[in-house]
Amino acid sequence: METLEDLEQRVRNCTDCPLHGSRTNAVPGEGPADAEILFIGEGPGFHEDRQGRPFVGPAGNFLEELLQSIGMSRDQVYIANMVKCRPPNNRDPAPSEISACSKYLDRQIELINPLLIVTLGRFSMARFLPGQSISRARGRLRTVSGRHIFPIMHPAAGLRRQEMRAAIEQDFAKAPGLLDVLRMQADPAAAPEVREEPAEYRANPAPPSLWDMISTENPHPPAATDMHPAERLEEPAEPTIDEPPPGQQRLF
Ligand code: URA
Ligand code: SF4
């Protein structure tokens, strides 16, 4: 059977779409085959194309900082992209390029079988939640075809705007709690008998349940017009950035 390394090698040799013609190196993705979290970005940028590795430029530095903020490091997670070769001048990947490349991401998801998929930005979110607006969907766990999807904004957007940086940090901080819940859900026998209340809840008389964060369906399908065609790297008009969906509690 094909291993993850075999697949990565197949990507390095791929010529299935025009992006192969302008790449220096394909960027298959990297991380352990048994990673609990799979991050999916958009596509390689300048530095990634040079090095053949995902998220090694400024956005990658921010991603590493975010991982550190939740006590993790990049060698514990798998980092992939929608397209594995750099679109010239960092233009948006074309739908035909995304669809030519999607077989590799599909296989990565199958082989890694992650507990949690974190989509970075609107392109990877659209793979699971087509037509939705990232400013509304971000920071909420969703289940799509049995996969647990947690959409957040792209780290590159956080480098450009402080309020997006804060939103990304806020969403990222939910990951450890989500992982705890998903681990327990996957293996209830492994749940500790006594779980110590997180310090931040102790002063709070009614701690919110993490289970509330899990929704199996989209309770608020956004209007098809939500996404502005000119939207690039998620720049929602204020005040949608922190607005909880109507009728929903924002938990953290
Ligand atoms: N941005 C992405 O979406 N992916 C990378 O690998 C690097 C920057
Ligand atoms: Fe192949 Fe994907 Fe690169 Fe296109 S972007 S050449 S489909 S690996």
Coordinates of N, CA, C and O in Angstrom, one line a residue, residues 2 14 65 69 109 111 120 142 160 179 200 220 227:
E2 N 0.4 2.3 -0.6 CA 1.1 3.5 -0.7 C 1.3 4.2 0.7 O 0.3 4.3 1.4
C14 N 4.9 15.4 -9.8 CA 3.7 15.6 -10.5 C 3.8 16.7 -11.6 O 4.4 17.7 -11.4
E65 N 4.5 30.2 16.1 CA 4.2 30.9 17.4 C 2.8 30.4 17.9 O 2.7 30.3 19.1
S69 N 2.0 28.6 21.4 CA 1.0 29.2 22.4 C 0.1 28.2 23.0 O -0.5 28.3 24.0
I109 N -5.5 13.1 3.8 CA -6.5 13.0 4.8 C -6.7 11.5 5.2 O -6.8 11.1 6.4
L111 N -4.7 8.9 4.7 CA -3.6 8.2 5.3 C -3.3 8.7 6.7 O -3.0 7.9 7.6
L120 N -6.8 26.7 7.1 CA -6.2 28.1 7.3 C -6.7 28.9 6.1 O -6.2 28.7 4.9
R142 N -16.9 22.0 13.2 CA -17.9 21.4 12.4 C -17.6 20.0 12.0 O -16.4 19.6 12.0
R160 N -1.1 41.0 8.5 CA -1.5 42.2 7.9 C -2.3 43.1 8.8 O -2.3 44.3 8.7
L179 N -9.4 19.3 21.1 CA -8.7 18.0 21.0 C -9.0 17.1 22.2 O -9.2 15.9 22.0
E200 N -9.0 28.7 34.5 CA -9.9 29.8 34.1 C -11.3 29.6 34.4 O -12.1 30.6 34.4
H220 N -26.3 27.8 10.7 CA -26.6 29.1 10.2 C -26.0 29.2 8.8 O -25.0 29.8 8.5
M227 N -19.8 36.0 0.5 CA -18.4 36.2 0.2 C -18.3 37.2 -1.0 O -18.8 36.9 -2.1

